[in-house]
Structure formats: structure tokens, C-alpha cells
CSV table of C-alpha atoms and ligand atoms in Angstrom, one decimal:
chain,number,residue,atom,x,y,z
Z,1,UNK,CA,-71.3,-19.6,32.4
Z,2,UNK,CA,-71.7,-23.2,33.2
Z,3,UNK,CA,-73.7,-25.0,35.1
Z,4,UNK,CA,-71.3,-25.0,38.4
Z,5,UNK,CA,-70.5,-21.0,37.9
Z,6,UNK,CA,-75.0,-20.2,37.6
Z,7,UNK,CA,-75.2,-21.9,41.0
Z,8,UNK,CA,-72.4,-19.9,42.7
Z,9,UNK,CA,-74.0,-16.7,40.7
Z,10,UNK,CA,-77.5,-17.3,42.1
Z,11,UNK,CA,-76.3,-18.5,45.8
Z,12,UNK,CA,-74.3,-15.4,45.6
Z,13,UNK,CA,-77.5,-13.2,44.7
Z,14,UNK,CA,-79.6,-15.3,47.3
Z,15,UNK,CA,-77.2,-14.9,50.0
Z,16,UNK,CA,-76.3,-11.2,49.8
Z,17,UNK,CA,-79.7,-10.3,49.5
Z,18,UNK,CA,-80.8,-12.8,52.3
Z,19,UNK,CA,-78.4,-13.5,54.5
Z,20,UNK,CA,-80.7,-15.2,57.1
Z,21,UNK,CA,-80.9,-18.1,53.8
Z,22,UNK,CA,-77.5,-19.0,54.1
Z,23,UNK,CA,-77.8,-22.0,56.2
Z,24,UNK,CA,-79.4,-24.0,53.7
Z,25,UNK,CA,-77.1,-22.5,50.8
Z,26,UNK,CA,-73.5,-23.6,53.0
Z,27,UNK,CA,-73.9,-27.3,52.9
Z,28,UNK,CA,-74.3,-27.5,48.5
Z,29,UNK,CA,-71.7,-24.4,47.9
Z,30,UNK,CA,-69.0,-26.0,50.3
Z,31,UNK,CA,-69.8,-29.7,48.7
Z,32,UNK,CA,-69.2,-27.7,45.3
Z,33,UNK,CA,-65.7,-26.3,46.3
Z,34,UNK,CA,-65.1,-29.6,48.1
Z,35,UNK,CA,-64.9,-31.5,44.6
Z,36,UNK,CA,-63.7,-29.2,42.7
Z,37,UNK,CA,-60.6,-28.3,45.3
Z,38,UNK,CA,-57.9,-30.7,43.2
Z,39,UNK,CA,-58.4,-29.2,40.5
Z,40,UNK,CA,-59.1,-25.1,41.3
Z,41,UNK,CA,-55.3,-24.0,40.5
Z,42,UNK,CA,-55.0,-25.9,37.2
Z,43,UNK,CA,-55.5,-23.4,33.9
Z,44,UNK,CA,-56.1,-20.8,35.9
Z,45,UNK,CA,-55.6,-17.6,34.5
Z,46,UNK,CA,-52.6,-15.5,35.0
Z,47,UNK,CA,-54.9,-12.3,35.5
Z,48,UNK,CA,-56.5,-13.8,38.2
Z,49,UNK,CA,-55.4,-11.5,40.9
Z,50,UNK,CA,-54.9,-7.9,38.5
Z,51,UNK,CA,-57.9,-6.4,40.1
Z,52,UNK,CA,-57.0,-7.5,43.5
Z,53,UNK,CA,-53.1,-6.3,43.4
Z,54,UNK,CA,-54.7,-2.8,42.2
Z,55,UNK,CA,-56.3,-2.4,45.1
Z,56,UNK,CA,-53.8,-3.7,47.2
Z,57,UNK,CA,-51.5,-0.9,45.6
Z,58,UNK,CA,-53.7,1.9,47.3
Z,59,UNK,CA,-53.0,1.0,50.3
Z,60,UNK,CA,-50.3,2.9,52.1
Z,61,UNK,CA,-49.5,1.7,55.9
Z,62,UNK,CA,-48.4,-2.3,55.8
Z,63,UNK,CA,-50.7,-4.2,57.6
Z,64,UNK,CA,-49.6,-6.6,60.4
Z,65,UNK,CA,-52.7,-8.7,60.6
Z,66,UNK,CA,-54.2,-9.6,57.3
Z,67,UNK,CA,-57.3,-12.1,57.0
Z,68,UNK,CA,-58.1,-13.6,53.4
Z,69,UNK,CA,-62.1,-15.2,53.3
Z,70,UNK,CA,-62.9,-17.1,51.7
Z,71,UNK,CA,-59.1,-18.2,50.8
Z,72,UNK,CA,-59.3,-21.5,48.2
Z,73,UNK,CA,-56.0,-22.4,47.5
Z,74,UNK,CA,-54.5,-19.8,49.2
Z,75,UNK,CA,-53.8,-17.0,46.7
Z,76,UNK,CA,-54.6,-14.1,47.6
Z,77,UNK,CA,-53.0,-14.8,51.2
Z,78,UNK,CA,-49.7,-15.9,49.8
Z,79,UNK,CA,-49.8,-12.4,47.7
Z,80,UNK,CA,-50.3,-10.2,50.6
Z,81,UNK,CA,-47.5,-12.3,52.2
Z,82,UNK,CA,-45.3,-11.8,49.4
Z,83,UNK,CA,-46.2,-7.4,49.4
Z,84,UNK,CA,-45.9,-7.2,53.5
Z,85,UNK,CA,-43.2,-9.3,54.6
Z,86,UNK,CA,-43.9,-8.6,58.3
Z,87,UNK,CA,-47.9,-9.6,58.2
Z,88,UNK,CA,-49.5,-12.1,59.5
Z,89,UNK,CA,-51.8,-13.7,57.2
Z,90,UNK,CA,-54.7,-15.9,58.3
Z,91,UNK,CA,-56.9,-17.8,55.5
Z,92,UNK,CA,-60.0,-19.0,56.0
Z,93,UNK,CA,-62.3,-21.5,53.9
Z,94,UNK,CA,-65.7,-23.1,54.1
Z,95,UNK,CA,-63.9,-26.2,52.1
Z,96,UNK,CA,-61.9,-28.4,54.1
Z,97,UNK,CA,-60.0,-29.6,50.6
Z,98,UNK,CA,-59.6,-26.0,49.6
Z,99,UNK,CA,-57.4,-25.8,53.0
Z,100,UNK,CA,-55.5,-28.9,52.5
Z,101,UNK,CA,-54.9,-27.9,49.1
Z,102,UNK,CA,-53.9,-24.1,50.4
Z,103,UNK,CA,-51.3,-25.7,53.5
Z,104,UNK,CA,-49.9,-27.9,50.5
Z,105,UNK,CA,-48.5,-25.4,48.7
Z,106,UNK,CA,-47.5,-22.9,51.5
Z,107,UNK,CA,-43.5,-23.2,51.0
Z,108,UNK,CA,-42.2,-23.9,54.5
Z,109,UNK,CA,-40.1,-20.4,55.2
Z,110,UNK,CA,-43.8,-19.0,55.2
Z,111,UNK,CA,-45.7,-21.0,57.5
Z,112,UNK,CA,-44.7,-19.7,60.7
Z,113,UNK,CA,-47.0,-16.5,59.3
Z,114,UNK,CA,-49.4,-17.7,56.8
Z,115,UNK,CA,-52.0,-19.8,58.0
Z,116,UNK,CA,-55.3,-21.7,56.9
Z,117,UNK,CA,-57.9,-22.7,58.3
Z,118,UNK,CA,-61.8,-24.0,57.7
Z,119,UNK,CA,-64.4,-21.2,59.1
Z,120,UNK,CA,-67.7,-19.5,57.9
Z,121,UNK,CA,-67.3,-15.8,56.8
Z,122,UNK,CA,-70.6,-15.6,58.0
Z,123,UNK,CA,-69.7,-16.4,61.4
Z,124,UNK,CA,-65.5,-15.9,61.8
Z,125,UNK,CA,-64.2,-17.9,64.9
Z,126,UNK,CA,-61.9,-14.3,65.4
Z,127,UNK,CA,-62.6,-11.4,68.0
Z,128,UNK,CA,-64.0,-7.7,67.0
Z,129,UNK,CA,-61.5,-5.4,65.0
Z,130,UNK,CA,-58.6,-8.1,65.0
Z,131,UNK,CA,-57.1,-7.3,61.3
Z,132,UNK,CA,-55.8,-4.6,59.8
Z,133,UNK,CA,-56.9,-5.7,55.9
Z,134,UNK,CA,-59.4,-8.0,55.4
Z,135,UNK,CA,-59.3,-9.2,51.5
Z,136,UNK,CA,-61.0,-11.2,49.5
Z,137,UNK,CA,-61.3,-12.4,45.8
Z,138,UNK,CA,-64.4,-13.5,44.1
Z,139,UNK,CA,-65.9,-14.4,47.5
Z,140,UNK,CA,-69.1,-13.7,48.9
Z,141,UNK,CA,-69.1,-10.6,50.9
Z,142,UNK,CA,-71.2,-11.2,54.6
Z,143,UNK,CA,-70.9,-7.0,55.5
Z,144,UNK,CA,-72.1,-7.3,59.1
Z,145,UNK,CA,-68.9,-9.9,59.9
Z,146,UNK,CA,-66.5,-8.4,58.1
Z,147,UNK,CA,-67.3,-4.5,59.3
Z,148,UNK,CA,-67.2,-6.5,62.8
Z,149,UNK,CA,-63.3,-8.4,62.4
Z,150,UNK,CA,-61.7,-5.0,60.6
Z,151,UNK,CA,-60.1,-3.0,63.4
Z,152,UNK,CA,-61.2,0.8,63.3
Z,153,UNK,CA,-59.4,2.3,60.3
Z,154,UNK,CA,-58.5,-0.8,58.7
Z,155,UNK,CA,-59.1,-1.9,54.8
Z,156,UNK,CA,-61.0,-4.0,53.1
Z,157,UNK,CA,-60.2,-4.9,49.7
Z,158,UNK,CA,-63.2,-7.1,47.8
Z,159,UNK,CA,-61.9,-8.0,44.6
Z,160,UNK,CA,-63.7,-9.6,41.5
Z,161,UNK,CA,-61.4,-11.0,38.9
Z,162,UNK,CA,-63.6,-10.8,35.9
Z,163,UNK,CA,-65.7,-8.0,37.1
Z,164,UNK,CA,-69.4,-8.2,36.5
Z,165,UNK,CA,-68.5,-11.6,34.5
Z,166,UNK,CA,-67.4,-13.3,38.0
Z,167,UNK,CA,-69.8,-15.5,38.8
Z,168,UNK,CA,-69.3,-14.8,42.6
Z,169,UNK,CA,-70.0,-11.0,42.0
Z,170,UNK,CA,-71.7,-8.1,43.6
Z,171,UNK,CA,-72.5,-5.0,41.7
Z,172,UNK,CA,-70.9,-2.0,43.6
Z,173,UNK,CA,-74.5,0.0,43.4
Z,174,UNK,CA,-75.4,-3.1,46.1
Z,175,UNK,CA,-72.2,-3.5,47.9
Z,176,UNK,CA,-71.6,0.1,48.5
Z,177,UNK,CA,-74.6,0.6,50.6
Z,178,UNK,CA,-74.8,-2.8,52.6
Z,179,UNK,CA,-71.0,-1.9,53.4
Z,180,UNK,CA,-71.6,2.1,54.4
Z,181,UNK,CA,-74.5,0.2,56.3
Z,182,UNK,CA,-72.3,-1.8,58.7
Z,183,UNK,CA,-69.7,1.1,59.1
Z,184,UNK,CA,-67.1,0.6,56.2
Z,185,UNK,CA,-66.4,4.5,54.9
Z,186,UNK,CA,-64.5,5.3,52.0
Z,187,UNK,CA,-65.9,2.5,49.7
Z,188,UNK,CA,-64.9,3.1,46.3
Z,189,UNK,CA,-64.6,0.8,43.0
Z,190,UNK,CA,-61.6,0.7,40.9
Z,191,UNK,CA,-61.1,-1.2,37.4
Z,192,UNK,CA,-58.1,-3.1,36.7
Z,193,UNK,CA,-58.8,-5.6,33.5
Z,194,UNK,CA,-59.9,-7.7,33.2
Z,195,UNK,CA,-61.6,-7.5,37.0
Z,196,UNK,CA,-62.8,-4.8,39.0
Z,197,UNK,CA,-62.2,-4.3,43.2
Z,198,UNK,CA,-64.2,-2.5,46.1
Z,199,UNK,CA,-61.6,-0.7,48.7
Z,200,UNK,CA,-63.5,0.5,51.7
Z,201,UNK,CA,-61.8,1.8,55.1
Z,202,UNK,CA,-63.5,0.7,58.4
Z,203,UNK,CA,-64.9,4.1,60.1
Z,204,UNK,CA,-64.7,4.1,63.4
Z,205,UNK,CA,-67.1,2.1,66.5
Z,206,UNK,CA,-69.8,4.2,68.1
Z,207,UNK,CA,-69.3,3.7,71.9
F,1,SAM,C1,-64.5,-18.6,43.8
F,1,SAM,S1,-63.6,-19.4,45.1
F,1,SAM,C2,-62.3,-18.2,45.3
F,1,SAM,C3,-61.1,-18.8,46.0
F,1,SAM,C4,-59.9,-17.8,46.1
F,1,SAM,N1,-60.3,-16.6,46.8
F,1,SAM,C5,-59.4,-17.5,44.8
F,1,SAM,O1,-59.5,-16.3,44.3
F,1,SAM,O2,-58.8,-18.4,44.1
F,1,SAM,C6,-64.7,-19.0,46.5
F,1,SAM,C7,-64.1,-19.7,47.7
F,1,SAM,O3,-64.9,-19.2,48.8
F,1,SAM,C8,-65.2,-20.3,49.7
F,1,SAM,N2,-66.5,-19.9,50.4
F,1,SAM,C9,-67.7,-19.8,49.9
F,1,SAM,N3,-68.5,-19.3,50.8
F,1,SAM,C10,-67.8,-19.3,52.0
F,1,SAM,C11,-68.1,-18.9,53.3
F,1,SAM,N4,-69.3,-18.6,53.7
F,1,SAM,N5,-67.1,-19.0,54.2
F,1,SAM,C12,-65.9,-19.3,53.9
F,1,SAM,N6,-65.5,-19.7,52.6
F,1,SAM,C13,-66.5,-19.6,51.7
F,1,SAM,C14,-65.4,-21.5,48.8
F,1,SAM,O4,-65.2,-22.7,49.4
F,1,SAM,C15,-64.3,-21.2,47.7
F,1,SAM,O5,-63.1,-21.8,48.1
């Protein structure tokens, strides 16, 4: 790894296992994405998104409302787009150039349903149980916000295009738990190489 992928490993591992630290780690990891933003989609590789259109496959009912955190460029939401032609796809970022960079390249017959904007996962400007999927791909996963946006029986599909070799990663014998913690049920890992994915259904709200 080099030096920019060890500090998104290590803020990864500090803010997953510390949470309440994550106001001192935003500032430096949204900088980071900041300057790297014009460049993120050049040599990227092709197999970025193998692990996260596995898990995507598993999924039976089409969602209407699908939110994508932690969005960069816009990938993963212009996939789901692409699979459910009826969703609605909202992509947030902590990295105002990530968004620009994500609206640039939304071809126009898409826009009226794919949309970008800058938010905090840990913190989502969206009310309780509003999407259907919630995805991600080599993002940071904040359980308690994301087990609070999935509606009751809704997905959430946390994918990791390199597997353990992603430097945003969490190891499923930690995600597992923290996610059956805040309420996800049906959390299970699937491989799909080079990357791996977590699919997890939301169970549903005690009264
Ligand atoms: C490794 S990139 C992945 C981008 C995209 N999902 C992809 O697969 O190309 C991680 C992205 O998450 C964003 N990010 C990191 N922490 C975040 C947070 N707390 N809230 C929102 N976005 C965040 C970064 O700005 C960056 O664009």
C-alpha cells in the first residue's frame, strides 16, 4: 500500500472501532479525496465493481429507493441505476470534488433519478428507514446510521473490491457483529474475485 491507501486503512480501523473519533478523522480523509477527486476514475480497474454486482445479483425485489455512501465518482450509483431502471438513486459524498466529478459524468437522460450530493455517512441529512438498498463500495461502514436510513426489510450491500487488500476494509468477523448489533439480520459474506461483499437485510424496528 502507499502512503495515501495506510492512512485510509488506519482511519478506517480507528473509525470503526471508535466511532466517537471521527470528528477529528473527517477533516484529513475528506481533504485526501478532495485532491485526489480528478484523478480517482483514471486506471481504474475494470474489476472494480465484481464483488459489488455479486451481491447485487442476490437480491430479488427491485428497489425504488437506493442510497450509495460514500459515492466518489458515482459508480456504484450509476450501476444500480443501470440494473433498476425504475430506482431512485441518491449518492452521497464527504468530498465536494468527488460530487462535482460524480454530477459531471451523470449522462443527462439519468439525472431526473440519480442524484449527488455532499453529506456525512455518520450523520445522513435523510429520515429513518427511507431506502430500500443502501450500498456501498470500499467505504467506511458507520452501522448505527445505516441500520437507522434502511427501511424494515431492506438491503444493505457493503462491498470491498479487493477484499482484505482494500485499504478501506473491514473484516466480516468485525462487521458482522457491529451490524447484527444495530438490527441488520441476515448478514452474510460472499467472494467474487478479486473482492469480497457483506449482504445483510434490515430486521425489523422494535416499537
Ligand atoms: C475509496 S473511495 C470509494 C468511492 C466509490 N464508492 C468507488 O467505489 O469508487 C471512498 C469515498 O468515501 C468518501 N467518504 C469517506 N468517508 C466518508 C463519510 N464519512 N461520509 C461520506 N463519504 C465519505 C470519500 O470521500 C471517498 O470518495
Amino acid at each position: 500500500m502507499n502512503a495515501l491507501e495506510r492512512f485510509a486503512r488506519v482511519t478506517t480501523v480507528a473509525a470503526t472501532r471508535m466511532p466517537w473519533l471521527w470528528p477529528l478523522l473527517r477533516s484529513p480523509m475528506r481533504l485526501m479525496f478532495d485532491r485526489i477527486a480528478p484523478q480517482w476514475d483514471t486506471n481504474r480497474s475494470p474489476a472494480r465493481l465484481t464483488a459489488f454486482e455479486a451481491a447485487l445479483a442476490t437480491i430479488a425485489d427491485a428497489p425504488a429507493r437506493v442510497l450509495d455512501v460514500g459515492t466518489g465518482t458515482g459508480d456504484v450509483a450509476l450501476a444500480v441505476a443501470a440494473r433498476w431502471p425504475e430506482a431512485e438513486v441518491l449518492g452521497f459524498d464527504l468530498s465536494q470534488r468527488m460530487i462535482d466529478e460524480a454530477r459531471a459524468k451523470t449522462p443527462p437522460e439519468l439525472r431526473d433519478r440519480v442524484r449527488f450530493d455532499t453529506a456525512d455517512a455518520r450523520h445522513l441529512p435523510v429520515e429513518d428507514a427511507s431506502f430500500d438498498l443502501v450500498a456501498m463500495n470500499n467505504m467506511i461502514p458507520f452501522a448505527a446510521e445505516l441500520a437507522r436510513v434502511t427501511a424494515d426489510g431492506g438491503h444493505l450491500v457493503a462491498a470491498f473490491t479487493r477484499g482484505a487488500g482494500t485499504p478501506i476494509y473491514v473484516p466480516f468477523d468485525r462487521l458482522r457483529p457491529d451490524l447484527e448489533r444495530h438490527g441488520f439480520e441476515d448478514v452474510r459474506e460472499l467472494a467474487a474475485d478479486p473482492g469480497t461483499a457483506v449482504v445483510a437485510r434490515r430486521g425489523p424496528r422494535v416499537p
